[in-house]
XYZ file of C-alpha atoms in Angstrom:
700
model
C -10.200 -1.066 25.511
C -11.322 -4.132 27.107
C -7.962 -6.258 27.559
C -4.580 -6.008 26.414
C -3.365 -9.358 25.836
C 0.477 -9.591 25.564
C 0.421 -12.761 23.420
C 1.937 -12.976 19.746
C -1.012 -12.995 17.298
C -2.335 -15.095 13.886
C -4.564 -13.880 11.745
C -7.035 -16.233 10.150
C -7.545 -17.028 6.514
C -10.528 -16.520 4.446
C -12.855 -17.520 1.823
C -15.678 -15.250 0.299
C -18.165 -14.296 2.810
C -20.612 -11.468 2.361
C -20.037 -10.254 -1.339
C -20.214 -6.341 -0.659
C -20.732 -6.243 -4.570
C -24.606 -7.830 -3.861
C -24.960 -6.610 -0.730
C -25.535 -10.436 0.252
C -26.052 -11.586 3.544
C -24.913 -14.445 5.276
C -25.987 -17.458 3.590
C -26.188 -21.328 4.432
C -23.846 -21.413 1.480
C -20.134 -22.030 1.547
C -18.134 -20.079 -1.276
C -15.326 -22.756 -2.167
C -13.591 -20.560 -4.880
C -11.845 -16.828 -3.791
C -12.737 -15.235 -6.695
C -11.516 -11.936 -6.140
C -8.524 -10.097 -4.592
C -9.372 -9.545 -1.415
C -11.823 -12.060 -0.933
C -14.537 -10.354 -2.118
C -15.958 -7.152 -3.911
C -15.967 -5.666 -0.653
C -12.308 -6.576 0.645
C -13.633 -8.164 3.832
C -11.067 -10.721 3.744
C -13.532 -12.997 5.012
C -14.325 -16.273 4.814
C -17.084 -18.813 5.890
C -15.031 -21.961 5.416
C -14.426 -23.615 9.164
C -13.055 -26.691 8.464
C -10.028 -25.483 9.624
C -11.027 -24.112 12.760
C -9.585 -23.276 16.751
C -9.945 -26.803 17.602
C -7.949 -28.345 14.818
C -5.530 -25.453 13.246
C -3.117 -27.083 15.516
C -2.850 -29.894 12.840
C -2.333 -27.764 10.088
C 0.121 -28.993 8.007
C 1.957 -27.880 4.052
C -0.073 -29.585 1.549
C 1.805 -28.584 -1.459
C 4.732 -25.455 -2.340
C 5.586 -24.212 -5.609
C 8.642 -21.926 -6.693
C 7.729 -20.407 -9.447
C 11.398 -19.593 -10.227
C 11.174 -15.560 -9.760
C 13.068 -14.588 -6.450
C 11.535 -11.043 -6.031
C 9.259 -9.630 -3.459
C 5.554 -10.222 -3.906
C 2.535 -8.967 -2.481
C -0.081 -10.986 -4.622
C -3.295 -11.933 -3.083
C -3.926 -15.201 -5.247
C -7.706 -16.187 -6.689
C -9.211 -19.454 -6.825
C -11.599 -20.069 -9.724
C -12.920 -23.760 -10.468
C -9.686 -25.784 -8.792
C -7.350 -23.348 -10.547
C -5.058 -21.006 -8.757
C -4.072 -17.744 -10.447
C -0.815 -15.552 -9.159
C 1.624 -13.379 -10.583
C 5.293 -13.607 -9.539
C 7.487 -10.478 -9.235
C 8.773 -10.578 -12.627
C 5.228 -10.063 -13.918
C 4.588 -13.524 -15.016
C 0.698 -14.999 -14.709
C 0.727 -18.566 -13.253
C -2.040 -20.921 -13.315
C -1.881 -23.935 -10.774
C -3.988 -27.211 -10.182
C -5.373 -25.975 -6.954
C -5.320 -29.358 -4.781
C -1.417 -30.062 -5.562
C 0.211 -27.021 -6.958
C 1.004 -28.619 -10.813
C 1.622 -25.931 -12.823
C -1.004 -25.507 -15.663
C 0.426 -22.786 -17.923
C 2.550 -19.652 -17.593
C 1.977 -16.468 -19.197
C 5.032 -13.942 -19.788
C 4.499 -10.649 -21.162
C 6.899 -10.261 -24.356
C 9.067 -7.789 -22.835
C 12.516 -7.411 -22.062
C 13.348 -7.081 -18.322
C 16.477 -5.658 -18.924
C 15.458 -2.821 -21.484
C 12.097 -2.512 -19.511
C 12.888 -2.756 -16.050
C 9.590 -0.666 -14.861
C 7.583 -4.231 -15.532
C 9.470 -5.530 -12.391
C 6.994 -3.418 -10.280
C 4.255 -4.543 -7.249
C 1.534 -6.037 -8.241
C -1.110 -6.980 -5.836
C -3.390 -8.964 -7.363
C -5.420 -9.544 -10.561
C -9.349 -9.607 -11.599
C -11.421 -12.355 -13.564
C -14.264 -11.745 -15.744
C -16.508 -15.004 -17.230
C -19.263 -14.464 -19.376
C -20.790 -17.253 -21.644
C -17.874 -19.658 -21.771
C -15.332 -17.003 -21.881
C -12.993 -16.476 -18.659
C -10.478 -13.769 -18.661
C -7.595 -12.795 -16.328
C -6.935 -8.986 -15.711
C -3.658 -7.627 -14.311
C -1.154 -5.224 -14.848
C 2.381 -4.845 -15.443
C 4.405 -1.064 -15.472
C 2.020 0.941 -17.665
C 0.110 -1.962 -19.416
C -3.106 -3.858 -18.504
C -2.860 -7.287 -20.105
C -5.670 -10.067 -20.788
C -5.143 -13.606 -20.719
C -7.558 -16.359 -21.422
C -7.737 -18.076 -18.089
C -8.196 -21.754 -20.137
C -5.357 -21.505 -22.165
C -2.687 -18.581 -20.885
C -2.863 -16.773 -24.252
C -3.391 -13.358 -24.942
C -7.086 -11.981 -25.558
C -5.697 -10.924 -29.125
C -9.114 -8.732 -29.067
C -8.213 -7.104 -26.189
C -6.351 -3.542 -26.991
C -3.316 -4.574 -29.054
C -3.266 -8.201 -28.870
C -3.718 -8.282 -25.847
C -2.636 -5.178 -24.316
C -3.482 -1.878 -23.467
C -1.013 0.983 -22.418
C -2.161 3.104 -19.827
C 0.069 5.822 -20.569
C -2.043 6.855 -23.851
C -4.510 9.553 -24.150
C -4.125 12.017 -21.303
C -2.775 15.556 -21.343
C 1.190 14.849 -21.507
C 2.414 12.644 -24.185
C 3.298 8.839 -22.940
C 6.463 8.833 -22.371
C 6.101 11.429 -19.800
C 3.251 9.758 -17.657
C 5.164 7.570 -15.905
C 2.009 5.717 -15.223
C 2.254 2.128 -12.714
C -0.352 -0.381 -11.032
C 0.268 -1.954 -7.701
C -3.060 -2.679 -6.857
C -5.323 -5.098 -8.693
C -7.692 -3.899 -11.004
C -11.329 -4.684 -10.533
C -14.662 -6.086 -12.728
C -17.664 -4.822 -12.643
C -20.499 -5.812 -15.434
C -18.434 -5.492 -18.908
C -15.549 -2.960 -17.089
C -12.383 -3.477 -15.998
C -11.739 -0.778 -13.932
C -8.226 0.474 -12.741
C -6.444 2.698 -10.139
C -3.124 4.364 -11.619
C 0.225 5.702 -9.699
C 2.599 8.229 -11.280
C 5.646 10.280 -10.111
C 5.914 12.672 -13.038
C 2.260 13.552 -13.940
C -1.501 13.576 -12.387
C -2.814 10.191 -11.346
C -6.369 8.892 -12.189
C -8.754 5.991 -12.151
C -9.670 4.311 -15.538
C -12.230 1.758 -16.805
C -12.001 0.009 -19.581
C -14.618 -2.262 -22.249
C -13.539 -5.932 -20.971
C -13.797 -7.221 -24.664
C -12.106 -4.404 -26.848
C -9.593 -2.354 -24.060
C -11.034 0.557 -25.239
C -11.323 3.556 -22.351
C -14.820 4.445 -21.287
C -14.620 6.683 -18.745
C -10.892 8.712 -16.459
C -11.553 10.449 -13.402
C -8.052 12.648 -12.897
C -7.454 12.407 -8.605
C -5.382 15.711 -9.107
C -8.501 17.950 -11.028
C -7.801 19.703 -14.614
C -9.248 22.957 -15.190
C -12.317 23.407 -14.871
C -12.800 20.137 -12.734
C -14.849 19.904 -9.582
C -11.840 20.230 -6.819
C -9.572 22.394 -9.179
C -9.697 25.378 -7.392
C -8.543 23.498 -3.714
C -4.931 24.426 -5.766
C -3.450 27.796 -4.851
C -1.256 26.775 -8.048
C -3.896 26.490 -10.661
C -1.235 25.060 -13.241
C -0.352 22.232 -11.159
C -2.704 19.606 -12.929
C 0.125 20.481 -15.708
C 3.111 20.183 -13.789
C 2.688 18.084 -10.425
C 2.257 14.394 -9.663
C 0.911 12.023 -7.488
C -2.846 11.412 -5.534
C -1.984 7.607 -6.526
C -4.596 5.062 -5.876
C -2.007 2.249 -4.998
C -4.491 0.271 -2.416
C -7.437 -0.782 -4.421
C -10.628 -0.233 -5.496
C -13.694 -1.997 -3.598
C -17.149 -2.594 -5.683
C -20.397 -2.150 -4.953
C -22.129 -4.009 -7.820
C -25.840 -3.378 -6.969
C -25.393 0.312 -6.320
C -23.130 0.945 -9.330
C -20.215 2.161 -7.279
C -16.695 1.821 -6.632
C -14.747 2.856 -3.755
C -10.713 4.217 -3.350
C -8.391 6.129 -1.253
C -5.562 8.023 -2.514
C -2.321 9.082 -1.934
C -0.449 12.869 -1.483
C -0.118 15.077 -4.108
C 3.912 15.052 -5.014
C 6.358 16.242 -3.312
C 5.574 14.339 -0.169
C 7.118 17.090 2.866
C 6.995 20.326 0.777
C 5.318 21.674 -1.847
C 5.519 25.530 -1.735
C 3.426 28.414 -3.528
C 0.877 25.926 -3.623
C -1.810 26.888 -0.733
C -5.544 25.088 -0.181
C -6.641 21.204 0.509
C -5.481 19.656 -2.357
C -7.924 17.321 -3.481
C -8.616 14.790 -4.232
C -5.558 13.953 -2.424
C -5.517 11.813 1.073
C -9.687 11.370 0.223
C -11.826 8.457 0.107
C -13.769 8.617 -2.979
C -16.811 7.010 -4.193
C -17.677 7.117 -7.908
C -20.590 5.756 -10.152
C -18.941 2.572 -11.680
C -20.383 2.530 -15.354
C -19.755 6.148 -15.689
C -16.648 7.661 -13.126
C -19.036 10.174 -12.066
C -18.083 11.976 -8.510
C -20.840 10.529 -5.882
C -19.181 11.187 -2.865
C -15.716 12.271 -1.481
C -14.410 12.786 2.141
C -10.794 14.014 2.496
C -8.818 12.322 5.787
C -6.046 14.590 5.516
C -5.704 18.384 3.915
C -2.307 19.702 2.331
C -0.352 16.383 3.496
C 3.048 17.072 4.574
C 3.493 13.982 6.333
C 3.264 11.121 3.465
C 0.386 9.306 5.083
C -1.738 8.579 2.009
C -4.746 6.563 2.091
C -3.081 3.049 2.952
C -6.175 0.962 1.026
C -9.284 0.371 -0.158
C -12.251 1.136 2.299
C -14.181 -2.401 3.817
C -17.635 -2.494 2.319
C -19.723 -4.135 4.612
C -23.312 -4.448 6.413
C -22.279 -2.900 9.972
C -24.069 -2.090 13.114
C -22.781 1.051 13.991
C -23.862 2.065 17.553
C -26.819 -0.057 17.592
C -28.041 0.597 13.715
C -27.589 -1.355 10.561
C -26.181 0.315 7.618
C -24.251 -0.152 4.368
C -20.822 1.188 5.307
C -17.490 2.202 3.942
C -14.718 1.806 6.442
C -11.568 3.156 6.022
C -8.592 2.763 8.050
C -5.861 5.280 8.195
C -1.980 5.486 8.687
C -2.528 7.592 11.549
C -4.479 4.931 13.679
C -7.945 6.038 12.883
C -11.312 4.437 11.553
C -13.590 6.384 9.657
C -16.877 5.284 9.332
C -19.149 6.086 6.294
C -22.749 5.251 4.922
C -21.887 4.159 1.476
C -24.408 5.211 -0.225
C -24.512 8.810 1.143
C -20.542 9.528 2.345
C -22.553 10.374 5.449
C -19.199 10.591 8.149
C -20.859 8.097 11.238
C -17.258 8.297 12.942
C -16.820 10.950 15.186
C -14.685 13.995 13.747
C -13.619 17.505 14.826
C -11.552 19.951 12.493
C -8.766 21.022 15.309
C -6.148 23.668 14.568
C -3.013 22.798 13.875
C 0.922 24.599 13.800
C 1.643 25.859 10.581
C 5.321 25.600 8.486
C 7.579 27.638 9.087
C 9.265 27.053 5.706
C 9.522 29.788 3.388
C 6.827 29.640 0.653
C 4.778 26.551 1.859
C 1.476 27.165 3.635
C 0.093 24.400 5.510
C -3.571 24.105 5.931
C -4.269 25.579 8.956
C -6.608 22.641 10.528
C -7.182 18.354 9.932
C -9.766 16.141 10.725
C -9.540 14.272 14.397
C -11.623 11.231 15.326
C -12.818 10.856 18.570
C -14.532 7.895 18.387
C -14.030 4.736 17.276
C -11.058 4.540 19.435
C -7.523 4.710 17.728
C -6.262 1.527 17.317
C -2.210 2.708 17.348
C -0.331 5.405 18.445
C -0.890 8.776 17.170
C 1.611 11.031 18.881
C 4.896 10.444 20.188
C 5.517 11.539 23.716
C 8.967 11.572 26.006
C 7.261 8.166 27.967
C 7.632 6.921 24.773
C 11.257 6.622 24.863
C 13.059 2.844 24.650
C 13.649 1.465 27.763
C 16.119 -1.471 25.849
C 19.513 0.299 27.155
C 20.118 3.311 29.147
C 21.917 4.586 26.167
C 19.165 4.172 23.885
C 16.699 5.743 26.172
C 19.351 8.640 26.998
C 19.658 8.997 23.113
C 15.900 9.076 22.357
C 14.940 11.468 24.876
C 17.626 14.122 23.279
C 16.278 13.755 20.029
C 12.854 13.812 21.335
C 13.739 17.175 22.839
C 15.296 18.615 20.186
C 12.356 17.652 17.423
C 8.610 18.736 17.374
C 6.479 15.856 18.296
C 2.748 17.284 17.170
C 0.658 15.130 15.469
C 0.461 17.352 12.695
C 3.515 19.699 12.928
C 4.920 20.774 9.788
C 8.160 19.422 8.185
C 11.144 21.817 9.521
C 15.021 21.902 9.444
C 14.508 21.382 13.199
C 13.210 17.904 12.111
C 9.856 16.285 13.270
C 9.535 12.555 15.055
C 6.279 10.915 14.667
C 3.901 7.822 13.618
C 2.245 7.430 10.464
C 4.839 6.690 7.913
C 4.313 3.302 7.598
C 1.340 2.939 9.330
C -0.656 2.831 11.361
C -2.514 0.658 9.415
C -0.828 0.026 5.925
C -1.710 -1.346 2.488
C -3.053 -4.861 3.627
C -5.990 -3.433 4.986
C -8.331 -4.815 7.834
C -10.820 -7.879 7.682
C -13.953 -7.957 8.679
C -15.598 -10.574 10.329
C -19.799 -10.022 9.961
C -20.750 -12.299 12.670
C -18.788 -10.186 15.347
C -19.052 -6.921 14.082
C -15.445 -6.857 14.191
C -12.639 -5.156 12.426
C -9.248 -6.725 12.857
C -6.137 -4.354 11.924
C -2.305 -5.445 11.807
C -0.846 -2.088 12.557
C 2.758 -0.543 12.822
C 3.973 1.782 16.202
C 7.142 2.749 14.466
C 7.972 6.665 14.770
C 9.822 8.662 12.097
C 12.447 10.929 11.876
C 11.931 13.775 9.319
C 14.170 16.543 8.800
C 14.405 18.953 5.939
C 17.717 20.883 4.270
C 17.295 23.858 1.790
C 18.870 22.761 -1.174
C 19.403 26.054 -2.599
C 21.767 26.712 -0.021
C 23.878 23.734 -0.245
C 26.791 23.880 -2.354
C 27.042 21.518 -5.037
C 30.043 20.187 -6.226
C 28.212 18.597 -9.257
C 25.343 20.019 -11.087
C 23.928 16.653 -10.808
C 23.697 16.765 -7.036
C 21.807 19.935 -7.391
C 19.279 17.491 -9.737
C 19.648 14.665 -6.808
C 18.247 17.009 -3.992
C 15.825 18.772 -6.194
C 13.744 15.642 -7.162
C 13.792 13.960 -3.854
C 16.634 11.380 -4.722
C 17.677 12.441 -1.659
C 14.557 10.823 0.364
C 15.771 7.182 -0.270
C 18.860 7.036 -1.041
C 20.480 9.878 1.437
C 22.233 12.966 1.343
C 25.520 11.005 1.195
C 24.256 8.332 -1.555
C 24.735 5.702 1.190
C 21.202 4.440 1.417
C 19.185 3.581 4.991
C 17.152 0.568 6.240
C 15.973 -1.143 3.252
C 16.586 1.392 0.656
C 19.825 1.386 -1.282
C 23.207 3.121 -1.423
C 24.052 5.003 -4.694
C 27.255 5.441 -4.117
C 28.823 2.323 -5.946
C 26.935 2.738 -8.811
C 30.168 3.075 -11.213
C 31.031 -0.337 -10.164
C 27.516 -1.907 -11.189
C 26.787 -0.264 -14.508
C 29.188 0.377 -17.843
C 27.717 3.683 -18.475
C 25.725 6.671 -17.488
C 23.109 5.452 -19.926
C 22.178 2.338 -18.000
C 21.803 4.479 -14.979
C 19.711 7.193 -17.059
C 17.602 4.554 -18.494
C 16.778 3.261 -14.687
C 15.931 7.129 -13.679
C 13.311 7.237 -16.873
C 11.519 3.932 -16.356
C 12.124 3.010 -12.866
C 12.929 -0.563 -11.405
C 11.674 -2.685 -9.079
C 9.835 -0.126 -6.114
C 11.353 2.596 -7.843
C 9.323 4.323 -9.848
C 9.643 5.918 -13.399
C 11.437 9.772 -13.237
C 10.680 10.864 -16.614
C 10.174 14.346 -16.025
C 13.889 14.195 -15.619
C 15.373 15.159 -19.098
C 17.937 16.422 -21.406
C 20.717 18.151 -19.438
C 19.138 17.265 -16.211
C 19.233 13.824 -17.086
C 22.623 13.705 -18.092
C 23.757 15.292 -14.956
C 22.115 13.775 -12.744
C 23.366 9.906 -14.021
C 27.368 11.730 -14.351
C 27.005 12.260 -10.673
C 25.738 8.843 -9.888
C 28.553 7.289 -11.774
C 31.078 9.582 -9.993
C 31.539 11.407 -13.448
C 33.565 15.023 -13.722
C 31.035 17.802 -14.707
C 30.597 18.157 -18.566
C 29.050 20.473 -20.064
C 25.258 21.350 -19.217
C 24.066 24.306 -21.491
C 20.254 23.463 -21.416
C 20.398 22.810 -17.460
C 18.540 25.741 -15.827
C 20.743 27.631 -13.015
C 19.315 26.794 -9.493
C 15.972 29.025 -8.686
C 17.137 31.520 -6.039
C 14.201 31.316 -4.117
C 14.057 28.638 -0.821
C 13.807 24.642 -2.417
C 13.701 22.252 0.360
C 14.059 18.523 0.168
C 13.668 16.182 2.735
C 16.907 14.649 4.101
C 15.977 11.295 3.986
C 12.933 8.608 4.473
C 14.411 7.715 8.102
C 13.154 5.490 10.878
C 13.451 6.718 14.865
C 16.203 3.995 15.742
C 18.337 3.726 18.814
C 22.107 2.710 17.810
C 21.317 -0.876 17.671
C 18.658 -0.492 14.919
C 16.050 -1.399 17.395
C 12.938 0.963 16.989
C 13.991 4.228 19.974
C 10.449 3.818 21.144
C 8.618 1.535 23.692
C 6.931 -1.402 22.099
C 4.642 -3.366 20.727
C 6.496 -1.841 17.485
C 3.786 -4.031 15.661
C 0.550 -5.120 16.661
C -3.073 -6.756 15.693
C -6.072 -5.136 17.426
C -9.797 -6.689 17.081
C -12.039 -2.942 16.999
C -15.965 -3.492 17.912
C -17.894 -1.315 15.176
C -20.523 -0.753 17.517
C -19.116 0.177 20.554
C -16.212 1.837 18.714
C -13.894 0.431 21.391
C -10.905 -2.234 20.967
C -11.755 -5.422 22.338
C -7.556 -6.957 22.392
C -4.591 -5.671 21.542
C -1.375 -8.066 21.102
C 2.069 -7.593 20.007
C 2.448 -8.785 16.201
C 5.836 -10.677 15.509
C 8.893 -11.105 17.294
C 12.763 -10.333 17.130
C 14.111 -13.780 18.502
C 17.731 -12.563 20.041
C 15.467 -10.210 22.568
C 13.369 -12.939 23.558
C 16.530 -14.941 24.341
C 17.303 -11.851 26.634
C 14.401 -12.515 28.657
C 12.445 -9.980 26.852
C 8.421 -10.398 25.970
C 7.248 -10.261 22.680
C 7.808 -6.697 21.028
C 5.961 -6.969 17.667
C 7.853 -6.133 14.579
C 7.107 -3.890 11.642
C 4.837 -5.387 9.350
C 3.307 -5.796 6.222
C 0.606 -7.227 4.527
C -3.043 -8.106 4.929
C -4.855 -10.746 6.859
C -7.599 -13.659 6.345
C -10.315 -13.773 8.954
C -13.210 -17.199 9.015
C -16.198 -18.453 10.392
C -13.731 -21.231 12.603
C -12.639 -18.413 14.818
C -9.305 -17.909 13.429
C -7.268 -15.093 11.819
C -4.281 -15.917 9.678
C -1.582 -13.279 8.732
C 2.259 -13.559 7.446
C 3.481 -10.137 7.290
C 6.150 -10.204 10.271
C 9.875 -9.751 9.715
C 10.851 -13.053 11.984
C 8.764 -14.697 8.894
C 6.192 -16.355 10.738
C 2.842 -17.280 9.122
C 0.471 -17.515 12.185
C -3.230 -18.344 13.117
C -4.785 -16.450 16.251
C -7.752 -16.955 18.040
C -10.452 -13.459 16.903
C -12.094 -13.884 20.344
C -8.774 -13.372 22.727
C -5.914 -13.195 20.397
C -4.440 -15.810 21.487
C -1.745 -17.461 18.776
C -3.130 -20.947 18.119
C -0.697 -22.057 15.337
C 2.655 -20.644 13.894
C 4.791 -21.832 10.663
C 8.163 -20.971 10.086
C 7.948 -19.683 6.154
C 11.083 -20.360 4.138
C 10.659 -16.695 3.529
C 8.437 -13.608 4.780
C 4.901 -13.755 3.757
C 4.503 -10.189 2.881
C 1.095 -10.851 0.856
C -3.036 -11.149 1.818
C -3.406 -15.110 2.490
C -6.057 -16.725 -0.059
C -8.606 -19.866 1.463
C -10.501 -22.291 -0.698
C -12.374 -25.904 -0.724
C -11.511 -28.327 -2.888
C -12.814 -31.927 -3.211
C -14.185 -31.411 0.430
C -11.141 -29.980 2.031
C -9.772 -26.554 2.846
C -6.409 -25.090 2.019
C -4.750 -21.891 2.679
C -2.545 -20.133 0.673
C 0.091 -17.400 0.968
C 2.820 -16.146 -1.310
C 6.659 -16.115 1.026
C 9.031 -14.175 -1.024
C 10.483 -12.051 1.148
C 12.200 -8.890 0.708
C 10.413 -5.513 0.297
C 10.245 -2.727 3.093
C 11.164 -5.332 5.843
C 14.619 -6.055 3.384
C 14.857 -10.000 4.571
C 16.123 -12.643 2.045
C 14.017 -12.914 -0.678
C 12.294 -16.363 -2.461
C 9.956 -17.589 -4.721
C 7.551 -19.826 -2.627
C 3.929 -20.234 -2.723
C 3.027 -22.609 0.404
C -0.511 -23.816 0.437
C -1.486 -25.631 3.830
C -4.546 -27.857 4.656
C -5.256 -30.186 7.708
C -3.637 -34.167 7.470
């Protein structure tokens, strides 16, 4: 790494520059719109716009703001087409604004009752547009629905599916009420297909393509292979596709239109830390997958983590660009990971251009679990975040914090791929390294910009089969990993809510059962919990005495391990128990594979007041990079929006947002003026206050 600049960073905003979908080189034309989530089909987050540049960014001011009325965490990257800005709210409304002044043109409100159907309040990161012969349609997802809206009138497209909507739970190996499909990432359009990447915590996930005019499903690719499909034999449990879940595609899809290809990354099968009596690699978990867009046929795949037991899913879609690697220009797919690695592939063939070696790792000691014997380790490019916890990483904020961190480290396993155990593991990567916002690529510099987390996690396992349950519902609570988010005592932790006071919030166990079955907000649906099991769990959560549950199966005598909780490795004051930077922005040269600079991203104001240098904070959200030499990013818990000098990492401008900006910025021009927009709604995994603001900036 050439330098380590101890300054704050601000990421630059972007419009479209290179359309990887059309393999276009930079031209003299300037794109005035931001037509695709992520800026272009290759999700480079790059814009050729340069009216706002290093010399004048300090003058950047709010041009207009818009309040949606939906004060719920929102990760949407707005798109801009012909002077209209489109975005979705946390309540899954689609809103069209005049991009010049923020005046509302129309608002589409899907016809469902959010109290009866809370699953429709899930996260939505973007939308897709299709335009042909005077028609303009906007597609987005809400819960299990794929929705088509007329981009001019804001009315549902009646000819699409069932009067403008398609139920994505339909047409699978399980009945619709058991599928639990949701979609957090943006759909993509290629030719006359709308393609979505699905998620499910109760069934096999998938990627599917639908006809843009009729809504009829054209093809489906199962990310947990069904019997007879390629990859099915990588599961020791040959019936896992029937009863398992996950391998979600929540990081988005990148598109190479010229070569009729799409690319995506996947998550791990469920459960996250323990899948006993099921040896094998578990394809297509934790993989980069390339498909033929027109047919869904697999072209190539690469598994980044085998048999993942650490919840280090591939966080985002690969970036598609023409890049120079070791002096050779290639069409590339560039995948960052939660563990700080950068995998570079030849986009058309899947050839791995990074230096990777399969390295033996320590095996699981939990009964029934057979972790995979090796894992891929990247030696080039240089890692962009810490990859292994060490004693020298113990915090130095105070003597007591340091001593406490060292003691916990000494009593836990610290290897990069040490398997989960009752002893406990402390490791980096559960929230990144890289995260869902993804990197930004600057084609002129051939640099990749990544906002990264460097916070360790402390994961401990408990044998739920040995835990004495005072209530049958408590057994269900442990067996279904409710404990992971809400804690063994139901008191919650970090940003996860406690469940120990539900009897004061809800009037009946039936209300709680509805939320368990359908999900709410960031909580997924668990339709697989049914009958007496659902009744027992609901009664337990409402602090009711156990009733009669005749159909409830007795606890299996075999060991059944559950994670005690998703616990950050923190000191007694709530700060990370490792040394900073806890969040950073980095610039990676894809030709040399070396970091050019790395700077803290975000601050804790109270630590600055104590005279400490910027530490960086945990961060979630994407960045934007421009030909003006700037990189724009929100993402941090201090709720600031910043612009960085892409050559040095120096902060050139920052603005205190009313709420955290945990979304990717958008840039566009209108009537000769460049604008930069970001949703500032707070909340989410950082737990800051929630709001409903879309902020747009411009020069005076």
